[in-house]
C-alpha atoms as a PDB file:
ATOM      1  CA  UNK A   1     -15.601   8.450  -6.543  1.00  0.00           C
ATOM      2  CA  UNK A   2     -12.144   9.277  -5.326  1.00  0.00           C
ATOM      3  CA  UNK A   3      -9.984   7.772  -2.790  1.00  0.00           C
ATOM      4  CA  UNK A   4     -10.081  10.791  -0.899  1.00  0.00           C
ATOM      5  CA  UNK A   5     -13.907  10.692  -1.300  1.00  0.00           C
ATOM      6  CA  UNK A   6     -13.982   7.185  -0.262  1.00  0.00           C
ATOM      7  CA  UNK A   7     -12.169   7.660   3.173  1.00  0.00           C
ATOM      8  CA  UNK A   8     -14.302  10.795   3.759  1.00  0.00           C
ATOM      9  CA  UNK A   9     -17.612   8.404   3.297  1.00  0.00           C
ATOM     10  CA  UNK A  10     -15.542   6.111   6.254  1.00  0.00           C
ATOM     11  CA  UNK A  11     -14.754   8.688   8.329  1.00  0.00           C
ATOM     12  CA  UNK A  12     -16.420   7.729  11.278  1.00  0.00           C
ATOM     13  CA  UNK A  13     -15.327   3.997  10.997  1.00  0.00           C
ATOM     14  CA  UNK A  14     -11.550   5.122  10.141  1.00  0.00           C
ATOM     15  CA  UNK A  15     -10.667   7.089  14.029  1.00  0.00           C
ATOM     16  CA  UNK A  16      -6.900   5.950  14.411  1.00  0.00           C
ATOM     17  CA  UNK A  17      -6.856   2.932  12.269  1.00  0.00           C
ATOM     18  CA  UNK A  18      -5.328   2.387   8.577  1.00  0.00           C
ATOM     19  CA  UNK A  19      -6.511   1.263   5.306  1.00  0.00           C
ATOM     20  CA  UNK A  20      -5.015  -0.708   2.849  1.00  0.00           C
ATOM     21  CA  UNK A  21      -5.497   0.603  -1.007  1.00  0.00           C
ATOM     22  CA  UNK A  22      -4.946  -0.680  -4.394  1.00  0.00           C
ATOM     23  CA  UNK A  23      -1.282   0.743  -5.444  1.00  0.00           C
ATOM     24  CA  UNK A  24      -2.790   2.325  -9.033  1.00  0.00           C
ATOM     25  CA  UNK A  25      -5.544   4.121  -6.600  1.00  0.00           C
ATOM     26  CA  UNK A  26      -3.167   5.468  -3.637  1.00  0.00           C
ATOM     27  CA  UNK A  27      -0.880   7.117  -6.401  1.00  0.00           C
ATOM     28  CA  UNK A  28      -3.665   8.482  -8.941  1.00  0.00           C
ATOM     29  CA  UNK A  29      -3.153  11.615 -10.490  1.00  0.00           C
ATOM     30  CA  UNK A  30      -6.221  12.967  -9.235  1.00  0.00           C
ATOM     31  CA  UNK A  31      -5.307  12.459  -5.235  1.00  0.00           C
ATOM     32  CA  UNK A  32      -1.526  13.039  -5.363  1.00  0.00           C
ATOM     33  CA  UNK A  33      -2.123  16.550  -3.350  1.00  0.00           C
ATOM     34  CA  UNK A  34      -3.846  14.581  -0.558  1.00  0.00           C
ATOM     35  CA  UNK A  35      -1.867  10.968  -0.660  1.00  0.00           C
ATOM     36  CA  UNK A  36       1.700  11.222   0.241  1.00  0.00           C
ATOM     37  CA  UNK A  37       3.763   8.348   0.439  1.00  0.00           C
ATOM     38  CA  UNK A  38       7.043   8.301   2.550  1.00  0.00           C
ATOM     39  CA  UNK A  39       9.075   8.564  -0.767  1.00  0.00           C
ATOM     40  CA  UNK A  40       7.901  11.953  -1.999  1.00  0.00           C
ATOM     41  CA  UNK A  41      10.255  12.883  -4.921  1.00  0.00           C
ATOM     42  CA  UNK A  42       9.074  12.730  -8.268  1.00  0.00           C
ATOM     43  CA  UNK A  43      11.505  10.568 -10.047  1.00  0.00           C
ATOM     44  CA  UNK A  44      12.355   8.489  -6.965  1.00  0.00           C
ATOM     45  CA  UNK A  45       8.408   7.730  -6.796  1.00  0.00           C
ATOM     46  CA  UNK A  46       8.986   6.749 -10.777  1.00  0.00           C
ATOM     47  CA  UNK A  47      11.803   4.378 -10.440  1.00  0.00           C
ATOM     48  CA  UNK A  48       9.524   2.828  -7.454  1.00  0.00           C
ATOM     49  CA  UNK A  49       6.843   2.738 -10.109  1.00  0.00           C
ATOM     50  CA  UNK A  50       9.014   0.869 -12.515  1.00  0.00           C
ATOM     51  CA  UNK A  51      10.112  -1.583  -9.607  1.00  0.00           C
ATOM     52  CA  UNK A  52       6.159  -2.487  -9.229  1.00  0.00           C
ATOM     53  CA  UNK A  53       5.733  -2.742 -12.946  1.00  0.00           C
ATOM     54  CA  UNK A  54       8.878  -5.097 -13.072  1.00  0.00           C
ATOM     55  CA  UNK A  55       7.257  -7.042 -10.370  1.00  0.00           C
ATOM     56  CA  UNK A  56       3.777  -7.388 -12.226  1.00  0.00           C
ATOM     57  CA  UNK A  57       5.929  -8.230 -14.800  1.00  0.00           C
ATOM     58  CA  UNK A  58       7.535 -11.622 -13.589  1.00  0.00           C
ATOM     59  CA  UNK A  59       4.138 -12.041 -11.121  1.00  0.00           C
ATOM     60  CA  UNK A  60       1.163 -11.359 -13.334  1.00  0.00           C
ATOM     61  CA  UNK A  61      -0.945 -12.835 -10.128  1.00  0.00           C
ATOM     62  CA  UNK A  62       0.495  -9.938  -7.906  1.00  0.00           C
ATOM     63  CA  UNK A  63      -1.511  -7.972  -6.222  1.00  0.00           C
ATOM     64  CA  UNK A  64       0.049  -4.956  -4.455  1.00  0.00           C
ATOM     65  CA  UNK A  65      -1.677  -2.389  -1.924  1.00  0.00           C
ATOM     66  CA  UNK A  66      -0.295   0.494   0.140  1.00  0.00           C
ATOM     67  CA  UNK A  67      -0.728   0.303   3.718  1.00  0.00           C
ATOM     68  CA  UNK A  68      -1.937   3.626   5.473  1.00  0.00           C
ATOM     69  CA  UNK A  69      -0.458   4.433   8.988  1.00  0.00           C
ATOM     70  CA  UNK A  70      -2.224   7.740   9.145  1.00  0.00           C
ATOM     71  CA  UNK A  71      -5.199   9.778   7.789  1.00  0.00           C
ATOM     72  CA  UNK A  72      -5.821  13.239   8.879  1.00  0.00           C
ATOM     73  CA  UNK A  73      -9.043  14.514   8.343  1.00  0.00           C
ATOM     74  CA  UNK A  74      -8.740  18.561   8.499  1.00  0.00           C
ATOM     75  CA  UNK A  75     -11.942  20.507   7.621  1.00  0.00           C
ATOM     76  CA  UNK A  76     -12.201  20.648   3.510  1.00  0.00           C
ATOM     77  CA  UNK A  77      -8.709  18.828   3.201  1.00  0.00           C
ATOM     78  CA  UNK A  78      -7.888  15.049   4.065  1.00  0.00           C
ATOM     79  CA  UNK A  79      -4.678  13.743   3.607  1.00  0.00           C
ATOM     80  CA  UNK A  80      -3.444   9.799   3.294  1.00  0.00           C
ATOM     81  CA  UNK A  81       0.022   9.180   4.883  1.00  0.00           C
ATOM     82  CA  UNK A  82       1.530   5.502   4.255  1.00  0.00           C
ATOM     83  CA  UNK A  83       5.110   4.197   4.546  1.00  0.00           C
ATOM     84  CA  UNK A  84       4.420   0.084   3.428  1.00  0.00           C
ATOM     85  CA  UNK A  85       3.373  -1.165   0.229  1.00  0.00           C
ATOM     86  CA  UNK A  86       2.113  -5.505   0.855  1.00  0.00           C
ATOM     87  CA  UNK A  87       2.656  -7.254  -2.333  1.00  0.00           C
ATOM     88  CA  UNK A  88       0.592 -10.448  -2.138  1.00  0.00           C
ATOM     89  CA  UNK A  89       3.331 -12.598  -4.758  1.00  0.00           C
ATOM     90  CA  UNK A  90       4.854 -15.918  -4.974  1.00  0.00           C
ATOM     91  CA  UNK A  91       8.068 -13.575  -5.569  1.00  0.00           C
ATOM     92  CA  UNK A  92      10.357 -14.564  -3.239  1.00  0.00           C
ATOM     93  CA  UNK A  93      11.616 -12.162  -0.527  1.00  0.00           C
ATOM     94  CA  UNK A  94      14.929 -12.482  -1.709  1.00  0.00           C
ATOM     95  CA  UNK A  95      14.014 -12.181  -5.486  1.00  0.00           C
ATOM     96  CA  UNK A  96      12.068  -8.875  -3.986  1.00  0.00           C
ATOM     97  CA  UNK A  97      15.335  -7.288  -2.236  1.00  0.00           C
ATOM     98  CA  UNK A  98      17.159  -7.991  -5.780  1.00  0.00           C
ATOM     99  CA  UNK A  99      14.357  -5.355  -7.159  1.00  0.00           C
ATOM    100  CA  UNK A 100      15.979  -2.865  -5.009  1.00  0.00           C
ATOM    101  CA  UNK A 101      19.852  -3.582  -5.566  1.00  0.00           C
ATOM    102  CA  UNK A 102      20.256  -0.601  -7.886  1.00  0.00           C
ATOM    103  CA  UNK A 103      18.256   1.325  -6.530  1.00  0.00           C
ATOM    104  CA  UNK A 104      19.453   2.213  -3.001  1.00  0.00           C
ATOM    105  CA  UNK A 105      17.792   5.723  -2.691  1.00  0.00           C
ATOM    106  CA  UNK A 106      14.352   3.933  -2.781  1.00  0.00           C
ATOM    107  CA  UNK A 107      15.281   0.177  -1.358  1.00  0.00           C
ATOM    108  CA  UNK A 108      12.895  -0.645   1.579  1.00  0.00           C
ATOM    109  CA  UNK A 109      13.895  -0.565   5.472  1.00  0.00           C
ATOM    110  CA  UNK A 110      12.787  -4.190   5.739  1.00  0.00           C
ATOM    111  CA  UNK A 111      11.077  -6.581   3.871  1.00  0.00           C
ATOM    112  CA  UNK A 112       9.468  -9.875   5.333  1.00  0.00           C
ATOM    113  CA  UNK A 113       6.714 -12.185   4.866  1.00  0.00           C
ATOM    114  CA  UNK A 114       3.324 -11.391   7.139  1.00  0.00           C
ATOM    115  CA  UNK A 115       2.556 -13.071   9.985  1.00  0.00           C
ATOM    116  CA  UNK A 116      -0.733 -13.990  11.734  1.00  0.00           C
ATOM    117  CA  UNK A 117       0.007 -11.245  14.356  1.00  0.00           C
ATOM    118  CA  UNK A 118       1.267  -8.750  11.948  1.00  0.00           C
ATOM    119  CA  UNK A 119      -1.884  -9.232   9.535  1.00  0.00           C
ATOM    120  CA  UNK A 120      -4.670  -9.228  12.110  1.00  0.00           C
ATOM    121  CA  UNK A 121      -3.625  -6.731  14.373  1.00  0.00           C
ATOM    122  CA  UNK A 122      -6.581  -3.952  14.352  1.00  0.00           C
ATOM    123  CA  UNK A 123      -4.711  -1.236  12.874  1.00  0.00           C
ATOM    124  CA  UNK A 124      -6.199  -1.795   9.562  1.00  0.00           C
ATOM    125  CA  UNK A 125     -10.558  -0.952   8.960  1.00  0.00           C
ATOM    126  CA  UNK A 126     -11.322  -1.532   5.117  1.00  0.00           C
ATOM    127  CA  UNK A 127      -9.530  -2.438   1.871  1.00  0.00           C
ATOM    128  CA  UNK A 128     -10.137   0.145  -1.081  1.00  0.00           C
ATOM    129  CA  UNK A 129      -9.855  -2.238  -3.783  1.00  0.00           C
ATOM    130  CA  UNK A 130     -11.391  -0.039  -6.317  1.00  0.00           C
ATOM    131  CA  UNK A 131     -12.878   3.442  -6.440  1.00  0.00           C
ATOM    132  CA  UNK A 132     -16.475   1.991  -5.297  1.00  0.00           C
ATOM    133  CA  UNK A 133     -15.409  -1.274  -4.214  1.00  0.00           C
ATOM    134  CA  UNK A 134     -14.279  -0.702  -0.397  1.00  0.00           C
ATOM    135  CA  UNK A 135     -14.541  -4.562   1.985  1.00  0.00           C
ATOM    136  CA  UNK A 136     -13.971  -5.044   5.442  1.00  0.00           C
ATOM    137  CA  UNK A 137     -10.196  -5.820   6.427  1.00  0.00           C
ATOM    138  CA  UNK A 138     -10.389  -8.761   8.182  1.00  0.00           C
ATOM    139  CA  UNK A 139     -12.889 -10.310   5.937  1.00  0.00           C
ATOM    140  CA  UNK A 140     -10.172  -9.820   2.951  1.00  0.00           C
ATOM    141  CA  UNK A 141      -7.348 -11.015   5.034  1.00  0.00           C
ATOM    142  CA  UNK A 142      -8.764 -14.214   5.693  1.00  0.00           C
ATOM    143  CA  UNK A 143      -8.880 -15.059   2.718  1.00  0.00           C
ATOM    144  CA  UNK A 144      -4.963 -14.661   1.892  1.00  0.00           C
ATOM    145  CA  UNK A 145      -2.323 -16.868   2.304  1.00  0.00           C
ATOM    146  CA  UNK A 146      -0.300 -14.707   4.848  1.00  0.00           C
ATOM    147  CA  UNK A 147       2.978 -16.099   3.917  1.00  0.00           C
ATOM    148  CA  UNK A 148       2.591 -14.850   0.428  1.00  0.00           C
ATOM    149  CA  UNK A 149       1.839 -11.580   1.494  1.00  0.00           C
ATOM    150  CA  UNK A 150       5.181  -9.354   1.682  1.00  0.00           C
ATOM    151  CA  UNK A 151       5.563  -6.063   3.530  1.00  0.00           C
ATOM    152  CA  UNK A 152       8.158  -3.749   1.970  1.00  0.00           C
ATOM    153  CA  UNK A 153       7.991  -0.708   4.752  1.00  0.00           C
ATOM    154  CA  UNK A 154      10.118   2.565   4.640  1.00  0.00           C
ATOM    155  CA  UNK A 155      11.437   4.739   7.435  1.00  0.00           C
END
């Protein structure tokens, strides 16, 4: 099952509120029609791509997700908007701005460390961790350390 697929089965659950996806699943070939991330051009979504992979690289433990703000479900067609990628890493914020330094046409608005207000604030229903394997936000959060968890979010 798709992403796309998935958040149609949710539908109902999903009125105004966000999800939070794997990264590999929110920018799969198969969806990239219906998933559009703030950064839209092809080779600036690569070098963000190599940025992650760079990341994974020096934090083999890192688990990164994009955060939805919007999903607009039109008739036949539903599309995924998201601005924020949360990288759960022992990567320093710092180290994670250094990512960015040449790379300005992609470097984030802000980047800071979550909060219990900023993690638990409704806006978010279900994680997709997988294609089948969808869990209930605030069951997932709790079970992060919040202060590892990083929000890198775009304008």
């Amino acid at each position: 099952m798709s992403l796309v697929d998935v958040v149609k089965k949710y539908q109902n659950e999903l009125s105004n509120k966000g999800i939070l996806v794997e990264y590999s699943l929110f920018f799969d070939e198969s969806t990239k029609s219906q998933c559009k991330f703030v950064i839209d051009d092809c080779e600036e979504l690569e070098a963000l791509n190599e940025i992650v992979q760079k990341l994974i690289k020096q934090d083999r433990n890192a688990e990164i997700y994009v955060n939805t703000y919007s999903i607009n479900f039109d008739g036949k067609n539903t599309h995924i908007y998201a601005d924020t990628l949360w990288i759960n890493s022992i990567i320093s914020l710092e180290e994670l701005y250094s990512f960015f330094n040449h790379s300005k046409n992609i470097e984030p608005c802000d980047i800071v460390s979550l909060t219990n207000n900023e993690a638990v604030d409704g806006d978010i229903e279900i994680v997709v961790l997988s294609r089948d394997n969808v869990v209930d936000y605030k069951s997932f959060i709790e079970k992060k350390q919040l202060a590892m968890i990083k929000s890198l979010y775009w304008d």
